[in-house]
Coordinates of N, CA and C in Angstrom, one line a residue:
M1 N 23.9 67.6 72.6 CA 24.7 67.1 73.7 C 25.9 66.3 73.2
T2 N 27.1 66.6 73.6 CA 28.3 65.9 73.1 C 29.1 65.3 74.2
D3 N 28.8 65.6 75.5 CA 29.6 65.1 76.6 C 29.3 63.6 76.8
G4 N 30.4 62.8 76.5 CA 30.2 61.4 76.6 C 31.0 60.7 75.5
L5 N 30.7 59.5 75.3 CA 31.4 58.7 74.2 C 30.4 58.2 73.2
R6 N 30.7 58.4 72.0 CA 29.8 57.8 70.9 C 30.7 57.1 69.9
V7 N 30.3 55.9 69.6 CA 31.0 55.1 68.5 C 30.2 55.2 67.3
L8 N 30.9 55.5 66.2 CA 30.2 55.7 64.9 C 30.8 54.8 63.8
D9 N 30.1 53.9 63.3 CA 30.5 53.0 62.1 C 31.9 52.4 62.4
L10 N 32.1 51.8 63.5 CA 33.4 51.2 63.9 C 33.6 49.9 63.2
H11 N 34.8 49.7 62.6 CA 35.2 48.5 62.0 C 36.5 48.1 62.6
T12 N 36.6 46.9 63.2 CA 37.8 46.5 63.9 C 37.9 45.0 64.1
G13 N 39.1 44.5 64.3 CA 39.2 43.0 64.6 C 40.7 42.7 64.7
Y14 N 41.1 41.5 64.3 CA 42.4 41.0 64.5 C 42.9 40.5 63.1
R15 N 44.1 41.1 62.7 CA 44.7 40.7 61.4 C 43.6 40.7 60.3
K16 N 43.3 39.6 59.7 CA 42.3 39.6 58.6 C 40.9 39.2 59.1
K17 N 40.7 39.0 60.4 CA 39.4 38.6 60.9 C 38.7 39.8 61.5
K18 N 37.6 40.2 60.8 CA 36.8 41.3 61.3 C 35.8 40.8 62.4
I19 N 35.9 41.5 63.6 CA 35.0 41.1 64.7 C 33.9 42.0 64.8
I20 N 34.1 43.3 64.6 CA 33.1 44.3 64.6 C 33.1 45.0 63.3
D21 N 31.9 45.1 62.7 CA 31.8 45.6 61.3 C 30.6 46.6 61.2
G22 N 31.0 47.9 61.5 CA 30.0 48.9 61.4 C 29.2 49.2 62.6
L23 N 29.8 49.1 63.8 CA 29.1 49.3 65.0 C 28.9 50.8 65.3
T24 N 27.7 51.2 65.7 CA 27.3 52.5 66.1 C 26.6 52.4 67.4
T25 N 26.9 53.2 68.4 CA 26.3 53.2 69.7 C 25.6 54.5 70.0
P26 N 24.7 54.6 70.9 CA 24.2 55.8 71.4 C 25.3 56.5 72.2
L27 N 25.1 57.7 72.7 CA 26.0 58.4 73.6 C 26.1 57.7 74.9
L28 N 27.3 57.3 75.3 CA 27.6 56.7 76.6 C 27.9 57.8 77.6
P29 N 27.1 57.9 78.6 CA 27.2 59.1 79.5 C 28.4 59.3 80.3
R30 N 28.8 60.5 80.6 CA 29.8 60.8 81.6 C 29.2 60.6 83.0
G31 N 30.1 60.3 84.0 CA 29.7 60.2 85.3 C 28.9 59.0 85.7
K32 N 28.8 58.0 84.8 CA 28.1 56.8 85.0 C 28.9 55.6 84.5
I33 N 28.7 54.4 85.1 CA 29.3 53.2 84.6 C 28.4 52.6 83.5
T34 N 29.1 52.3 82.3 CA 28.4 51.6 81.3 C 28.9 50.2 81.3
A35 N 28.0 49.2 81.5 CA 28.4 47.8 81.4 C 28.3 47.3 80.0
L36 N 29.4 46.6 79.6 CA 29.4 46.0 78.3 C 29.1 44.5 78.5
L37 N 27.9 44.0 78.0 CA 27.4 42.7 78.2 C 27.4 41.9 76.9
G38 N 27.5 40.6 77.0 CA 27.4 39.7 75.9 C 28.2 38.4 76.1
P39 N 27.9 37.4 75.4 CA 28.6 36.1 75.6 C 30.1 36.2 75.1
N40 N 30.8 35.1 75.4 CA 32.2 35.1 74.9 C 32.2 35.2 73.4
G41 N 33.1 35.9 72.8 CA 33.2 36.1 71.4 C 32.3 37.1 70.8
S42 N 31.6 37.9 71.6 CA 30.7 38.9 71.1 C 31.3 40.2 70.7
G43 N 32.6 40.4 71.0 CA 33.3 41.6 70.6 C 33.5 42.6 71.7
K44 N 33.3 42.2 72.9 CA 33.4 43.2 74.0 C 34.8 43.6 74.2
S45 N 35.8 42.7 74.4 CA 37.2 43.0 74.6 C 37.7 43.7 73.3
T46 N 37.3 43.3 72.2 CA 37.7 43.9 70.9 C 37.3 45.3 70.8
L47 N 36.1 45.6 71.3 CA 35.7 47.0 71.3 C 36.5 47.9 72.3
L48 N 36.8 47.3 73.4 CA 37.7 48.1 74.4 C 39.0 48.3 73.8
R49 N 39.6 47.3 73.2 CA 41.0 47.5 72.6 C 41.0 48.5 71.5
A50 N 39.9 48.5 70.7 CA 39.8 49.5 69.6 C 39.7 50.9 70.2
L51 N 39.0 51.1 71.3 CA 38.8 52.4 72.0 C 40.2 52.8 72.5
A52 N 41.0 51.8 73.0 CA 42.3 52.1 73.6 C 43.4 52.2 72.6
D53 N 43.1 52.2 71.3 CA 44.1 52.3 70.2 C 45.0 51.1 70.2
L54 N 44.5 49.9 70.6 CA 45.4 48.7 70.6 C 45.0 47.8 69.4
N55 N 44.0 48.0 68.7 CA 43.6 47.3 67.6 C 43.5 48.2 66.4
P56 N 43.8 47.8 65.2 CA 43.5 48.7 64.0 C 42.0 48.8 63.9
A57 N 41.6 50.1 63.6 CA 40.2 50.4 63.5 C 39.9 51.5 62.5
E58 N 38.7 51.5 62.0 CA 38.2 52.6 61.2 C 36.9 53.0 61.7
G59 N 36.5 54.3 61.5 CA 35.3 54.8 62.0 C 35.6 56.1 62.8
K60 N 34.6 56.5 63.7 CA 34.8 57.6 64.5 C 34.5 57.2 66.0
L61 N 35.4 57.7 66.9 CA 35.2 57.5 68.3 C 35.2 58.8 69.0
L62 N 34.0 59.4 69.2 CA 33.8 60.7 69.6 C 33.8 60.8 71.2
L63 N 34.8 61.4 71.8 CA 34.8 61.5 73.2 C 34.7 63.0 73.6
N64 N 33.5 63.3 74.2 CA 33.2 64.7 74.5 C 33.3 65.6 73.2
G65 N 32.9 65.0 72.1 CA 32.9 65.8 70.8 C 34.2 65.7 70.0
E66 N 35.3 65.1 70.6 CA 36.5 65.1 69.9 C 36.8 63.6 69.4
D67 N 37.2 63.5 68.1 CA 37.4 62.2 67.5 C 38.7 61.6 68.0
L68 N 38.7 60.6 68.8 CA 40.0 60.0 69.3 C 40.8 59.5 68.1
M69 N 40.2 59.1 67.0 CA 40.9 58.5 65.9 C 41.8 59.5 65.2
T70 N 41.6 60.8 65.4 CA 42.4 61.8 64.8 C 43.6 62.3 65.7
L71 N 43.6 61.8 66.9 CA 44.7 62.2 67.9 C 45.9 61.4 67.7
P72 N 47.1 62.1 67.9 CA 48.4 61.3 68.1 C 48.2 60.3 69.2
S73 N 49.0 59.2 69.1 CA 48.8 58.2 70.1 C 49.1 58.6 71.5
A74 N 50.2 59.5 71.7 CA 50.5 60.0 73.0 C 49.4 60.8 73.6
K75 N 48.8 61.7 72.8 CA 47.7 62.5 73.4 C 46.5 61.6 73.7
R76 N 46.2 60.6 72.8 CA 45.1 59.7 73.1 C 45.3 58.9 74.3
A77 N 46.5 58.5 74.6 CA 46.8 57.8 75.8 C 46.6 58.6 77.1
Q78 N 46.7 59.9 77.0 CA 46.5 60.8 78.1 C 45.0 60.8 78.5
K79 N 44.1 60.6 77.5 CA 42.7 60.7 77.7 C 42.1 59.3 78.0
V80 N 42.7 58.3 77.5 CA 42.1 56.9 77.5 C 43.0 56.0 78.3
V81 N 42.4 55.3 79.3 CA 43.2 54.3 80.1 C 42.5 53.0 80.0
Y82 N 43.2 52.0 79.6 CA 42.7 50.6 79.4 C 43.3 49.7 80.4
L83 N 42.5 49.0 81.2 CA 43.0 48.0 82.1 C 42.6 46.6 81.6
P84 N 43.6 45.8 81.2 CA 43.3 44.4 80.6 C 42.9 43.5 81.7
Q85 N 42.6 42.3 81.4 CA 42.2 41.3 82.3 C 43.3 40.9 83.3
S86 N 44.5 41.0 82.9 CA 45.6 40.7 83.8 C 46.8 41.6 83.4
L87 N 47.6 42.0 84.5 CA 48.8 42.8 84.2 C 49.9 42.0 83.6
P88 N 50.8 42.6 82.9 CA 52.0 41.9 82.3 C 52.7 41.1 83.4
Q89 N 53.2 39.9 83.0 CA 53.9 39.1 83.9 C 55.4 39.5 84.1
G90 N 56.0 39.2 85.2 CA 57.4 39.4 85.4 C 57.8 40.8 85.7
V91 N 56.9 41.7 86.1 CA 57.2 43.1 86.4 C 57.6 43.1 87.9
H92 N 58.9 43.4 88.1 CA 59.5 43.4 89.5 C 59.5 44.8 90.1
L93 N 58.4 45.3 90.4 CA 58.3 46.6 91.0 C 57.4 46.5 92.3
H94 N 57.7 47.3 93.2 CA 56.7 47.4 94.4 C 55.4 47.9 93.9
A95 N 54.3 47.5 94.5 CA 53.0 48.0 94.1 C 52.9 49.5 94.1
L96 N 53.4 50.1 95.2 CA 53.4 51.6 95.3 C 54.2 52.2 94.2
E97 N 55.3 51.7 93.9 CA 56.2 52.2 92.8 C 55.5 52.1 91.5
S98 N 54.8 51.1 91.2 CA 54.1 50.9 89.9 C 53.0 51.9 89.7
V99 N 52.4 52.3 90.8 CA 51.3 53.3 90.7 C 51.9 54.7 90.5
I100 N 53.1 55.0 91.2 CA 53.8 56.2 91.0 C 54.2 56.3 89.5
V101 N 54.8 55.2 89.0 CA 55.2 55.2 87.6 C 54.1 55.5 86.7
A102 N 52.9 55.0 86.9 CA 51.7 55.2 86.1 C 51.3 56.7 86.1
K103 N 51.4 57.3 87.3 CA 51.0 58.7 87.4 C 52.0 59.6 86.6
R104 N 53.3 59.3 86.8 CA 54.3 60.1 86.1 C 54.2 59.9 84.5
A105 N 53.8 58.7 84.1 CA 53.7 58.4 82.7 C 52.5 59.1 82.1
S106 N 51.5 59.5 82.9 CA 50.3 60.2 82.4 C 50.6 61.6 81.9
G107 N 51.7 62.2 82.3 CA 52.0 63.5 81.9 C 51.3 64.6 82.7
N108 N 50.6 64.3 83.8 CA 50.0 65.3 84.6 C 50.3 65.2 86.0
S109 N 51.6 64.9 86.3 CA 52.1 64.8 87.7 C 52.6 66.1 88.3
A110 N 52.8 67.1 87.4 CA 53.4 68.3 87.9 C 52.6 68.9 89.0
G111 N 53.2 69.4 90.1 CA 52.5 70.0 91.2 C 51.8 69.0 92.1
H112 N 52.0 67.7 91.9 CA 51.3 66.7 92.7 C 52.3 66.1 93.7
N113 N 51.8 65.7 94.9 CA 52.6 64.8 95.8 C 52.3 63.4 95.3
V114 N 53.1 62.9 94.3 CA 52.7 61.7 93.6 C 52.7 60.5 94.6
E115 N 53.7 60.4 95.5 CA 53.8 59.3 96.4 C 52.5 59.2 97.3
Q116 N 52.2 60.4 97.8 CA 51.0 60.4 98.7 C 49.7 60.1 98.0
E117 N 49.6 60.6 96.7 CA 48.4 60.3 95.9 C 48.3 58.8 95.6
A118 N 49.5 58.2 95.3 CA 49.5 56.8 95.0 C 49.1 56.0 96.2
Y119 N 49.6 56.3 97.3 CA 49.3 55.6 98.6 C 47.8 55.8 98.9
S120 N 47.3 57.0 98.7 CA 45.8 57.2 99.0 C 44.9 56.4 98.1
I121 N 45.3 56.2 96.8 CA 44.4 55.4 96.0 C 44.5 53.9 96.4
L122 N 45.7 53.4 96.7 CA 45.8 52.1 97.2 C 45.0 51.9 98.5
D123 N 45.0 52.9 99.4 CA 44.2 52.8 100.6 C 42.7 52.8 100.3
K124 N 42.2 53.6 99.3 CA 40.8 53.5 98.9 C 40.4 52.1 98.4
L125 N 41.3 51.5 97.7 CA 41.0 50.1 97.2 C 41.2 49.0 98.3
G126 N 41.7 49.4 99.5 CA 41.8 48.4 100.5 C 43.1 47.6 100.4
V127 N 44.1 48.1 99.6 CA 45.3 47.3 99.4 C 46.6 48.1 99.8
A128 N 46.4 49.1 100.7 CA 47.6 49.9 101.1 C 48.6 49.0 101.8
H129 N 48.2 47.9 102.4 CA 49.1 47.0 103.0 C 50.0 46.2 102.0
L130 N 49.7 46.3 100.7 CA 50.5 45.7 99.7 C 51.4 46.7 99.0
A131 N 51.5 47.9 99.6 CA 52.3 49.0 98.9 C 53.7 48.6 98.6
M132 N 54.4 47.9 99.6 CA 55.8 47.5 99.4 C 56.0 46.0 98.9
S133 N 54.9 45.4 98.5 CA 55.0 44.1 97.9 C 55.3 44.1 96.5
F134 N 56.0 43.2 96.0 CA 56.4 43.2 94.6 C 55.2 42.6 93.7
L135 N 55.0 43.2 92.6 CA 53.9 42.8 91.7 C 53.9 41.3 91.4
D136 N 55.1 40.8 91.1 CA 55.3 39.4 90.6 C 55.1 38.4 91.8
Q137 N 54.8 39.0 93.0 CA 54.6 38.1 94.1 C 53.1 38.1 94.6
L138 N 52.3 38.9 93.9 CA 50.9 39.1 94.3 C 50.0 38.0 93.6
S139 N 48.8 37.8 94.2 CA 47.8 36.9 93.5 C 47.2 37.7 92.4
G140 N 46.4 36.9 91.6 CA 45.8 37.5 90.4 C 44.8 38.6 90.8
G141 N 44.0 38.4 91.9 CA 43.1 39.4 92.4 C 43.8 40.6 92.9
Q142 N 44.9 40.4 93.6 CA 45.7 41.6 94.1 C 46.2 42.4 93.0
K143 N 46.7 41.7 91.9 CA 47.3 42.4 90.8 C 46.2 43.3 90.1
Q144 N 45.0 42.7 90.0 CA 43.9 43.5 89.4 C 43.6 44.8 90.2
L145 N 43.7 44.7 91.5 CA 43.4 45.9 92.3 C 44.5 46.9 92.1
I146 N 45.8 46.5 92.0 CA 46.9 47.4 91.8 C 46.7 48.0 90.4
G147 N 46.3 47.2 89.4 CA 46.1 47.7 88.1 C 45.0 48.8 88.1
L148 N 44.0 48.6 88.9 CA 42.9 49.6 88.9 C 43.5 50.9 89.6
A149 N 44.3 50.8 90.6 CA 45.0 51.9 91.1 C 45.8 52.7 90.1
Q150 N 46.6 51.9 89.3 CA 47.4 52.5 88.2 C 46.5 53.3 87.2
S151 N 45.3 52.7 87.0 CA 44.4 53.3 86.0 C 43.8 54.6 86.6
L152 N 43.3 54.6 87.8 CA 42.7 55.7 88.4 C 43.6 56.9 88.6
I153 N 44.8 56.6 88.9 CA 45.8 57.7 89.2 C 46.1 58.5 88.0
R154 N 45.9 57.9 86.8 CA 46.2 58.6 85.6 C 45.2 59.6 85.2
E155 N 44.1 59.7 85.9 CA 43.0 60.7 85.7 C 42.5 60.7 84.2
P156 N 42.0 59.6 83.7 CA 41.6 59.6 82.3 C 40.2 60.2 82.1
D157 N 39.9 60.6 80.9 CA 38.6 61.0 80.5 C 37.7 59.8 80.2
L158 N 38.4 58.7 79.7 CA 37.7 57.5 79.4 C 38.4 56.3 80.0
L159 N 37.7 55.6 80.9 CA 38.3 54.5 81.6 C 37.7 53.2 81.1
L160 N 38.6 52.3 80.7 CA 38.1 51.0 80.1 C 38.6 49.9 80.9
L161 N 37.7 49.1 81.5 CA 38.0 48.0 82.4 C 37.5 46.7 81.8
D162 N 38.5 45.8 81.5 CA 38.1 44.5 80.9 C 38.1 43.4 81.9
E163 N 36.9 43.1 82.3 CA 36.6 42.1 83.4 C 37.5 42.3 84.6
P164 N 37.3 43.4 85.2 CA 38.1 43.8 86.4 C 37.8 42.9 87.7
L165 N 36.7 42.2 87.6 CA 36.2 41.4 88.8 C 36.5 39.9 88.7
S166 N 37.1 39.5 87.6 CA 37.2 38.1 87.3 C 38.0 37.3 88.3
A167 N 39.0 37.9 89.0 CA 39.8 37.2 90.0 C 39.5 37.6 91.4
L168 N 38.4 38.3 91.6 CA 38.1 38.9 92.9 C 37.0 38.1 93.6
D169 N 37.1 38.0 95.0 CA 36.0 37.3 95.7 C 34.8 38.3 95.8
L170 N 33.7 37.8 96.4 CA 32.5 38.6 96.5 C 32.7 39.9 97.2
N171 N 33.4 39.9 98.3 CA 33.6 41.1 99.0 C 34.3 42.2 98.1
Y172 N 35.4 41.8 97.5 CA 36.1 42.8 96.7 C 35.4 43.2 95.4
Q173 N 34.5 42.3 94.9 CA 33.7 42.6 93.7 C 32.9 43.8 94.0
F174 N 32.1 43.7 95.1 CA 31.3 44.8 95.5 C 32.1 46.1 95.9
H175 N 33.2 45.9 96.6 CA 34.0 47.0 97.0 C 34.5 47.7 95.8
V176 N 35.1 47.0 94.8 CA 35.6 47.6 93.6 C 34.6 48.3 92.8
M177 N 33.4 47.7 92.6 CA 32.4 48.4 91.8 C 31.9 49.7 92.5
D178 N 31.8 49.6 93.8 CA 31.4 50.9 94.5 C 32.4 52.0 94.3
I179 N 33.7 51.6 94.4 CA 34.8 52.6 94.2 C 34.8 53.1 92.8
V180 N 34.7 52.2 91.8 CA 34.6 52.7 90.4 C 33.5 53.6 90.1
A181 N 32.3 53.3 90.7 CA 31.1 54.1 90.5 C 31.4 55.5 91.2
R182 N 31.9 55.5 92.3 CA 32.2 56.8 93.0 C 33.2 57.6 92.3
E183 N 34.3 57.0 91.9 CA 35.3 57.8 91.1 C 34.8 58.3 89.8
T184 N 34.0 57.5 89.1 CA 33.4 57.9 87.9 C 32.5 59.1 88.0
R185 N 31.7 59.1 89.1 CA 30.8 60.3 89.4 C 31.7 61.5 89.7
Q186 N 32.6 61.3 90.6 CA 33.4 62.5 91.1 C 34.2 63.1 90.0
R187 N 34.8 62.2 89.2 CA 35.7 62.7 88.1 C 34.9 63.1 86.8
N188 N 33.6 62.7 86.8 CA 32.7 63.0 85.7 C 33.3 62.4 84.4
I189 N 33.7 61.2 84.4 CA 34.4 60.5 83.3 C 33.4 59.5 82.7
V190 N 33.8 59.0 81.5 CA 33.1 57.9 80.9 C 33.8 56.6 81.3
T191 N 33.1 55.7 81.9 CA 33.7 54.4 82.3 C 32.9 53.2 81.7
V192 N 33.7 52.4 80.9 CA 33.1 51.2 80.3 C 33.7 50.0 80.8
V193 N 32.9 49.1 81.4 CA 33.3 47.9 82.1 C 32.8 46.6 81.4
V194 N 33.6 45.7 81.0 CA 33.2 44.4 80.6 C 32.8 43.6 81.8
I195 N 31.6 43.1 81.9 CA 31.1 42.4 83.0 C 30.4 41.1 82.6
H196 N 30.8 40.0 83.1 CA 30.2 38.7 82.7 C 29.0 38.4 83.6
D197 N 29.0 38.9 84.8 CA 28.0 38.6 85.8 C 26.9 39.7 85.6
I198 N 25.8 39.2 85.0 CA 24.7 40.2 84.6 C 24.1 40.8 85.9
N199 N 24.1 40.0 87.0 CA 23.5 40.6 88.2 C 24.3 41.7 88.8
I200 N 25.7 41.7 88.6 CA 26.5 42.8 89.0 C 26.2 44.0 88.2
A201 N 26.0 43.8 86.9 CA 25.7 44.9 86.0 C 24.3 45.5 86.4
L202 N 23.4 44.7 86.7 CA 22.1 45.2 87.1 C 22.2 46.0 88.4
R203 N 23.1 45.6 89.3 CA 23.2 46.2 90.6 C 24.0 47.5 90.5
H204 N 25.1 47.5 89.7 CA 26.1 48.6 89.8 C 26.1 49.5 88.6
A205 N 25.7 49.1 87.5 CA 25.9 49.9 86.3 C 24.6 50.8 86.1
E206 N 24.8 51.9 85.4 CA 23.7 52.8 85.2 C 23.3 52.9 83.7
Y207 N 24.1 52.3 82.9 CA 23.9 52.2 81.4 C 24.5 50.9 81.0
A208 N 24.0 50.3 79.9 CA 24.5 49.1 79.4 C 24.4 49.0 77.9
L209 N 25.4 48.3 77.3 CA 25.3 47.8 75.9 C 25.4 46.3 75.9
M210 N 24.6 45.7 75.1 CA 24.6 44.2 74.9 C 25.0 43.9 73.5
L211 N 26.0 43.1 73.3 CA 26.5 42.8 72.0 C 26.4 41.3 71.8
K212 N 26.3 40.9 70.5 CA 26.3 39.5 70.0 C 26.9 39.5 68.7
S213 N 28.0 38.8 68.5 CA 28.7 38.7 67.2 C 29.1 40.1 66.7
G214 N 29.5 40.9 67.5 CA 29.9 42.3 67.1 C 28.8 43.2 66.8
E215 N 27.6 42.8 67.0 CA 26.4 43.6 66.7 C 25.8 44.1 68.0
L216 N 25.3 45.4 68.0 CA 24.6 46.0 69.1 C 23.2 45.5 69.1
I217 N 22.8 44.7 70.2 CA 21.5 44.2 70.3 C 20.6 45.1 71.1
A218 N 21.1 45.7 72.2 CA 20.3 46.5 73.0 C 21.2 47.5 73.7
S219 N 20.6 48.7 74.1 CA 21.3 49.7 74.8 C 20.3 50.4 75.7
G220 N 20.8 51.0 76.8 CA 19.9 51.8 77.7 C 20.2 51.4 79.1
V221 N 19.3 51.8 80.0 CA 19.5 51.4 81.4 C 19.5 49.9 81.5
P222 N 20.2 49.3 82.4 CA 20.4 47.8 82.5 C 19.0 47.1 82.6
G223 N 18.1 47.7 83.4 CA 16.8 47.0 83.5 C 16.0 46.9 82.2
E224 N 16.3 47.8 81.3 CA 15.6 47.7 80.0 C 16.4 46.9 79.0
V225 N 17.7 46.7 79.2 CA 18.5 46.0 78.3 C 18.4 44.5 78.6
V226 N 18.4 44.1 79.9 CA 18.4 42.7 80.3 C 16.9 42.3 80.5
T227 N 16.4 41.6 79.5 CA 15.0 41.2 79.5 C 15.0 39.7 79.1
P228 N 13.8 39.0 79.3 CA 13.7 37.6 78.8 C 14.0 37.5 77.3
A229 N 13.6 38.5 76.5 CA 13.8 38.4 75.1 C 15.3 38.5 74.8
S230 N 16.0 39.5 75.4 CA 17.4 39.7 75.1 C 18.3 38.5 75.7
L231 N 17.9 38.0 76.8 CA 18.6 36.8 77.3 C 18.5 35.6 76.4
A232 N 17.3 35.4 75.8 CA 17.1 34.3 74.9 C 17.9 34.6 73.6
R233 N 17.8 35.8 73.1 CA 18.5 36.1 71.8 C 20.0 36.1 71.9
V234 N 20.5 36.6 73.0 CA 22.0 36.8 73.1 C 22.7 35.6 73.8
Y235 N 22.1 35.1 74.8 CA 22.7 34.1 75.6 C 22.2 32.7 75.4
G236 N 21.0 32.6 74.7 CA 20.4 31.3 74.4 C 19.8 30.7 75.7
V237 N 19.3 31.5 76.6 CA 18.8 30.9 77.9 C 17.4 31.4 78.1
D238 N 16.6 30.6 78.7 CA 15.2 30.9 79.1 C 15.4 31.6 80.5
G239 N 15.4 32.9 80.6 CA 15.6 33.6 81.8 C 14.6 34.6 82.1
R240 N 14.6 35.1 83.4 CA 13.7 36.2 83.8 C 14.3 37.0 84.8
V241 N 13.8 38.2 85.0 CA 14.3 39.1 86.0 C 13.4 39.2 87.2
E242 N 13.8 38.8 88.4 CA 13.0 38.8 89.6 C 13.6 39.9 90.5
Y243 N 12.8 40.3 91.5 CA 13.2 41.3 92.4 C 13.1 40.8 93.8
C244 N 14.2 41.1 94.6 CA 14.3 40.6 95.9 C 13.5 41.5 96.9
S245 N 13.5 41.1 98.2 CA 12.7 41.9 99.1 C 13.1 43.3 99.3
R246 N 14.3 43.7 98.8 CA 14.8 45.0 98.8 C 14.6 45.7 97.5
G247 N 13.9 45.1 96.6 CA 13.6 45.7 95.3 C 14.7 45.7 94.3
L248 N 15.7 44.8 94.5 CA 16.9 44.8 93.6 C 16.7 43.7 92.6
P249 N 17.0 43.9 91.3 CA 16.8 42.9 90.3 C 17.8 41.8 90.3
H250 N 17.4 40.6 89.9 CA 18.3 39.5 89.8 C 17.8 38.5 88.7
V251 N 18.7 38.1 87.9 CA 18.4 37.2 86.8 C 18.3 35.8 87.3
V252 N 17.2 35.1 86.9 CA 17.0 33.7 87.2 C 17.0 32.9 85.9
V253 N 17.8 31.9 85.7 CA 17.8 31.1 84.5 C 17.1 29.8 84.7
D254 N 16.1 29.6 83.9 CA 15.3 28.4 84.1 C 15.7 27.2 83.2
G255 N 16.5 27.5 82.2 CA 17.0 26.5 81.2 C 17.5 27.2 80.0
L256 N 17.7 26.3 79.0 CA 18.2 26.7 77.7 C 17.1 26.9 76.7
T257 N 17.2 27.8 75.8 CA 16.2 28.0 74.8 C 16.2 26.8 73.8
P258 N 15.1 26.4 73.2 CA 15.1 25.3 72.3 C 16.0 25.6 71.1

């Protein structure tokens, strides 16, 4: 089975500081959200940036059997879309225009009604009313939603989202995760999301990787990755997983580990 993403012996970091040194992962499935878990400084964002060709890296990054490391940057950018924690500052474009630009930059806009497609994605995300608003006049949360629209319209094979919920309220957190899950299934793509809220990962993700200091500590379905042992080892907390009356898991932290 080759459909999905597999990281083999990845070495990456910043300048002379190695953050990830020899990381290998199981196959991350297509059609499912993979949550990337771990404390600050564990290498989550560094891994995403390496996958997106934004950090120097060595090793193999196999996407559906093809090594991304061997592709020209332009071709790799057609397959991989990375959404950072915040969009660049000072971009004076209408939200709708920015999504149209993203579609045309993807190289697959021929035969598409690009404006209608862009508006449709904004509507799915619940921000169609912001279509004619300028990006530099939007709130942080609104910009994140427009950035997600820009990412989805490019139709990637690998979607990388770095803390896409950090500036969103509870309503939009659930709304966005539902949309990302649906789009991931319908497009049958690999989606990797950095998530700090473990309960959101337990609720919305179907696969998970847990990192600490650039090392893979656990992988698998979230319910098997998030355990009292992994919470103690990775986060340094005395925690447990409880289930609510609807049978949904929830992490309860009782204190810090000695």
